[in-house]
Short mmCIF file of C-alpha atoms in Angstrom, two decimals:
data_model
loop_
_atom_site.label_atom_id
_atom_site.label_comp_id
_atom_site.label_asym_id
_atom_site.label_seq_id
_atom_site.Cartn_x
_atom_site.Cartn_y
_atom_site.Cartn_z
CA MET H 1 13.84 197.40 14.50
CA THR H 2 11.95 199.77 12.17
CA GLU H 3 10.62 198.73 8.77
CA GLN H 4 13.17 200.99 7.06
CA ALA H 5 16.01 199.44 9.04
CA GLN H 6 14.83 195.96 8.05
CA ALA H 7 14.68 197.04 4.42
CA GLN H 8 18.19 198.51 4.34
CA ALA H 9 20.21 197.58 1.25
CA SER H 10 23.94 196.92 1.38
CA ALA H 11 26.33 199.72 0.56
CA GLU H 12 27.73 197.58 -2.24
CA ALA H 13 24.29 197.12 -3.82
CA VAL H 14 23.51 200.84 -3.68
CA THR H 15 26.88 201.76 -5.16
CA ALA H 16 26.51 199.23 -7.97
CA ALA H 17 23.00 200.44 -8.78
CA LEU H 18 24.01 204.10 -8.97
CA HIS H 19 27.06 203.24 -11.05
CA ASP H 20 24.91 201.28 -13.49
CA VAL H 21 22.19 203.92 -13.98
CA ALA H 22 24.82 206.63 -14.53
CA ALA H 23 25.44 205.00 -17.92
CA LEU H 24 22.04 206.42 -18.96
CA GLY H 25 23.85 209.76 -19.02
CA GLY H 26 23.22 213.34 -18.03
CA PHE H 27 20.92 213.77 -15.10
CA PHE H 28 21.21 210.08 -14.11
CA VAL H 29 24.78 210.54 -12.87
CA LEU H 30 25.05 210.50 -9.07
CA PRO H 31 28.57 209.55 -7.99
CA VAL H 32 29.27 208.00 -4.61
CA GLY H 33 32.27 208.81 -2.43
CA GLY H 34 35.51 210.43 -3.47
CA PRO H 35 37.43 213.43 -2.08
CA ASP H 36 35.39 215.90 -0.04
CA GLU H 37 37.07 218.94 -1.56
CA GLY H 38 34.79 220.83 -3.92
CA TRP H 39 31.53 219.68 -2.35
CA HIS H 40 29.19 221.04 0.31
CA PRO H 41 25.96 219.77 1.93
CA LEU H 42 22.95 220.19 -0.34
CA ASP H 43 20.89 221.40 2.61
CA ARG H 44 23.27 224.35 2.97
CA ALA H 45 22.90 225.26 -0.70
CA SER H 46 19.12 224.92 -0.44
CA ALA H 47 19.00 227.20 2.60
CA CYS H 48 20.71 229.85 0.44
CA GLY H 49 18.08 229.41 -2.25
CA PHE H 50 20.54 228.31 -4.94
CA THR H 51 21.23 232.00 -5.54
CA ASP H 52 24.46 231.22 -7.37
CA LEU H 53 22.89 228.76 -9.80
CA SER H 54 19.82 230.93 -10.35
CA ALA H 55 22.00 233.93 -11.18
CA ALA H 56 24.13 231.84 -13.53
CA VAL H 57 21.02 230.58 -15.33
CA ALA H 58 19.64 234.11 -15.64
CA ARG H 59 22.93 235.25 -17.21
CA ARG H 60 22.99 232.29 -19.57
CA TYR H 61 19.50 233.06 -20.83
CA ARG H 62 20.09 236.81 -20.76
CA THR H 63 17.04 237.57 -18.65
CA GLY H 64 16.61 240.29 -16.07
CA GLU H 65 13.63 238.50 -14.51
CA PRO H 66 15.03 236.67 -11.46
CA ARG H 67 12.20 234.18 -11.17
CA ILE H 68 13.04 232.73 -14.61
CA GLY H 69 16.54 231.86 -13.42
CA VAL H 70 15.13 230.43 -10.19
CA SER H 71 12.54 228.30 -11.97
CA ILE H 72 14.92 226.85 -14.55
CA ALA H 73 17.55 226.11 -11.89
CA HIS H 74 14.86 224.42 -9.77
CA LEU H 75 13.67 222.35 -12.74
CA GLY H 76 17.21 221.14 -13.47
CA HIS H 77 17.76 220.30 -9.81
CA ALA H 78 14.53 218.29 -9.71
CA ALA H 79 15.69 216.29 -12.74
CA ARG H 80 19.01 215.50 -11.04
CA LEU H 81 17.11 214.17 -8.04
CA TRP H 82 14.45 212.15 -9.84
CA SER H 83 16.55 210.57 -12.59
CA PRO H 84 18.99 208.35 -10.65
CA ALA H 85 16.47 207.56 -7.92
CA LEU H 86 13.74 206.50 -10.36
CA ALA H 87 16.17 204.41 -12.41
CA CYS H 88 17.55 202.67 -9.33
CA VAL H 89 14.06 201.63 -8.26
CA LEU H 90 13.03 200.34 -11.68
CA LEU H 91 16.31 198.70 -12.69
CA HIS H 92 17.64 197.47 -9.36
CA GLY H 93 14.80 197.51 -6.85
CA ILE H 94 16.63 200.02 -4.65
CA VAL H 95 15.39 203.32 -3.25
CA PRO H 96 18.58 205.34 -2.67
CA ASP H 97 18.83 207.32 0.56
CA LEU H 98 19.40 210.91 -0.56
CA THR H 99 19.54 212.41 2.93
CA GLU H 100 23.24 213.30 2.86
CA LEU H 101 23.38 214.62 -0.69
CA GLN H 102 26.07 217.15 -1.49
CA ARG H 103 26.27 219.75 -4.25
CA ALA H 104 29.35 220.79 -6.18
CA ASP H 105 30.84 224.14 -5.17
CA ASP H 106 31.04 225.24 -8.80
CA GLY H 107 27.81 223.95 -10.31
CA PRO H 108 24.62 221.89 -10.05
CA ALA H 109 26.18 218.40 -9.89
CA LEU H 110 25.22 216.19 -6.93
CA ARG H 111 26.95 213.33 -5.16
CA LEU H 112 26.49 211.02 -2.18
CA PRO H 113 29.43 210.90 0.23
CA ARG H 114 28.33 207.44 1.39
CA PRO H 115 26.05 204.85 -0.24
CA ALA H 116 22.80 204.03 1.55
CA GLY H 117 19.32 202.95 0.56
CA TRP H 118 16.56 200.39 0.90
CA CYS H 119 15.36 197.31 -0.94
CA ALA H 120 12.10 198.47 -2.51
CA GLU H 121 10.38 195.11 -2.12
CA ARG H 122 10.87 195.25 1.65
CA LEU H 123 9.34 198.70 2.03
CA PRO H 124 5.61 199.03 2.78
CA ASP H 125 5.25 201.71 0.07
CA PRO H 126 8.28 202.14 -2.24
CA ALA H 127 6.62 204.93 -4.24
CA LEU H 128 5.97 206.95 -1.11
CA ALA H 129 9.56 206.39 0.07
CA LEU H 130 10.93 207.49 -3.31
CA ASN H 131 8.69 210.56 -3.33
CA GLU H 132 9.90 211.62 0.10
CA GLN H 133 13.59 211.20 -0.79
CA VAL H 134 13.19 213.64 -3.68
CA MET H 135 10.53 216.02 -2.44
CA ARG H 136 12.21 216.73 0.90
CA HIS H 137 15.08 218.36 -0.99
CA LEU H 138 12.72 220.32 -3.23
CA ARG H 139 10.80 221.53 -0.17
CA ALA H 140 14.07 222.63 1.42
CA LEU H 141 15.03 224.56 -1.70
CA GLU H 142 11.61 226.19 -1.90
CA ALA H 143 11.92 227.31 1.73
CA GLY H 144 15.28 228.94 0.98
CA LEU H 145 14.32 230.81 -2.18
CA ARG H 146 14.98 234.56 -2.11
CA VAL H 147 12.57 235.19 -5.02
CA LYS H 148 8.83 234.71 -4.74
CA ILE H 149 7.68 231.82 -6.91
CA ALA H 150 4.19 230.33 -6.99
CA PRO H 151 4.28 227.01 -5.11
CA ARG H 152 2.25 225.27 -7.82
CA LEU H 153 4.77 226.38 -10.44
CA LEU H 154 7.46 224.62 -8.40
CA ASP H 155 5.26 221.55 -7.99
CA GLY H 156 4.74 221.57 -11.76
CA ASN H 157 8.50 221.71 -12.22
CA ALA H 158 8.88 218.67 -9.97
CA ALA H 159 6.26 216.76 -11.95
CA SER H 160 7.73 217.79 -15.31
CA ALA H 161 11.20 216.68 -14.19
CA LEU H 162 9.81 213.35 -12.99
CA VAL H 163 8.06 212.58 -16.28
CA GLY H 164 11.04 213.82 -18.27
CA SER H 165 13.28 211.41 -16.36
CA ALA H 166 10.78 208.61 -16.91
CA HIS H 167 10.64 209.38 -20.65
CA VAL H 168 14.43 209.13 -20.99
CA LEU H 169 14.42 205.86 -19.05
CA LEU H 170 11.64 204.49 -21.25
CA SER H 171 13.60 205.37 -24.39
CA ALA H 172 16.64 203.52 -23.06
CA ARG H 173 14.75 200.55 -21.59
CA PRO H 174 11.43 200.12 -23.45
CA GLU H 175 10.84 196.79 -21.71
CA LEU H 176 10.15 198.79 -18.54
CA ARG H 177 7.10 200.54 -20.04
CA GLU H 178 4.46 198.97 -17.79
CA PRO H 179 6.18 199.22 -14.38
CA LEU H 180 7.65 202.62 -15.27
CA THR H 181 4.28 204.00 -16.31
CA ASP H 182 2.65 202.55 -13.19
CA LEU H 183 5.26 204.05 -10.86
CA THR H 184 5.28 207.43 -12.59
CA THR H 185 1.49 207.61 -12.48
CA ARG H 186 1.50 206.68 -8.80
CA LEU H 187 4.09 209.37 -8.04
CA LEU H 188 2.08 211.98 -9.94
CA GLY H 189 -0.81 211.27 -7.58
CA THR H 190 1.27 211.54 -4.42
CA GLY H 191 1.43 214.57 -2.14
CA ARG H 192 2.14 217.88 -3.81
CA LEU H 193 2.49 216.30 -7.24
CA ALA H 194 -1.22 215.50 -7.29
CA GLY H 195 -3.04 217.67 -9.80
CA THR H 196 0.12 219.06 -11.42
CA GLY H 197 -0.61 217.54 -14.81
CA VAL H 198 -1.57 214.44 -16.71
CA ILE H 199 0.17 211.80 -18.80
CA THR H 200 -1.26 212.12 -22.30
CA GLY H 201 0.17 209.16 -24.18
CA PRO H 202 1.76 205.70 -23.94
CA ASP H 203 5.25 207.14 -24.40
CA LEU H 204 4.85 209.21 -21.23
CA THR H 205 4.05 212.45 -22.97
CA PHE H 206 2.83 214.92 -20.36
CA ARG H 207 0.84 218.13 -20.08
CA ARG H 208 1.47 220.15 -16.95
CA ARG H 209 -0.97 222.67 -15.50
CA SER H 210 1.64 225.36 -14.88
CA CYS H 211 4.50 226.98 -16.77
CA CYS H 212 8.23 227.03 -15.94
CA LEU H 213 8.52 230.59 -17.41
CA TYR H 214 11.18 229.67 -19.97
CA TYR H 215 9.07 231.29 -22.69
CA ARG H 216 9.61 234.67 -21.00
CA ALA H 217 13.38 234.57 -21.51
CA PRO H 218 14.86 236.24 -24.62
CA ASN H 219 14.78 233.60 -27.37
CA GLY H 220 12.87 231.33 -25.00
CA SER H 221 9.93 229.18 -26.04
CA LYS H 222 7.11 227.12 -24.63
CA CYS H 223 8.18 223.64 -23.55
CA GLY H 224 6.51 220.57 -25.00
CA ASP H 225 4.55 219.88 -21.81
CA CYS H 226 3.61 223.52 -21.12
CA CYS H 227 0.03 224.41 -20.30
CA LEU H 228 0.39 227.37 -22.69
CA ALA H 229 1.54 225.32 -25.67
CA ASP H 230 -1.84 225.34 -27.43
CA ARG H 231 -2.53 229.01 -26.85
CA ASP H 232 -2.01 231.70 -29.43
CA GLY H 233 -0.07 233.97 -27.11
CA PRO H 234 1.69 233.80 -23.75
CA SER H 235 0.01 234.75 -20.51
CA ALA H 236 1.77 236.30 -17.54
#
């Protein structure tokens, strides 16, 4: 029996954990089960490069620059992956198995058709397992993109989404500061997230080394963690 098989959590425990962290709101919502109508495999959406969501974002922000829509859609998707997974690990000691994730036909929402996951304490490296559950989906989306985007911009998006999720969790559960900061820091040093930015304060403020391009949209601005935030003018 493999280490992951030995670490498997019960379906009931995974479902309860995801239900609990959904109360944190927004990006932490990851429903389990329900009717199949209206959902399709996330891998299929990723293989198409999220062209529908990217176009919708571009229309919403009234930009004719396709890569802005792609980047913002990617950033939102990363937040929807990190938020429930990170909260489940910190609050319930469970790394959810995101392999079979599905995406809504009419928007960015995600769901799991069946609950699965692992008890973090039984895994040899919970942070590495969590990283892989999220980053595999972001790699798949990157491979399917129809618009050329700098890989380090996408890595910066993944890091920004991670720290943003951690910041929301810290605000809701300040007693988690130490383990949350430790896990977030460890994740920021793992794989492609390494070198994407640095935590700058005890409240998980962050400065990334790339830009999500939101400032290039009409009425857009530089985000709080943007590498351009202290510069007088934007760079391309």
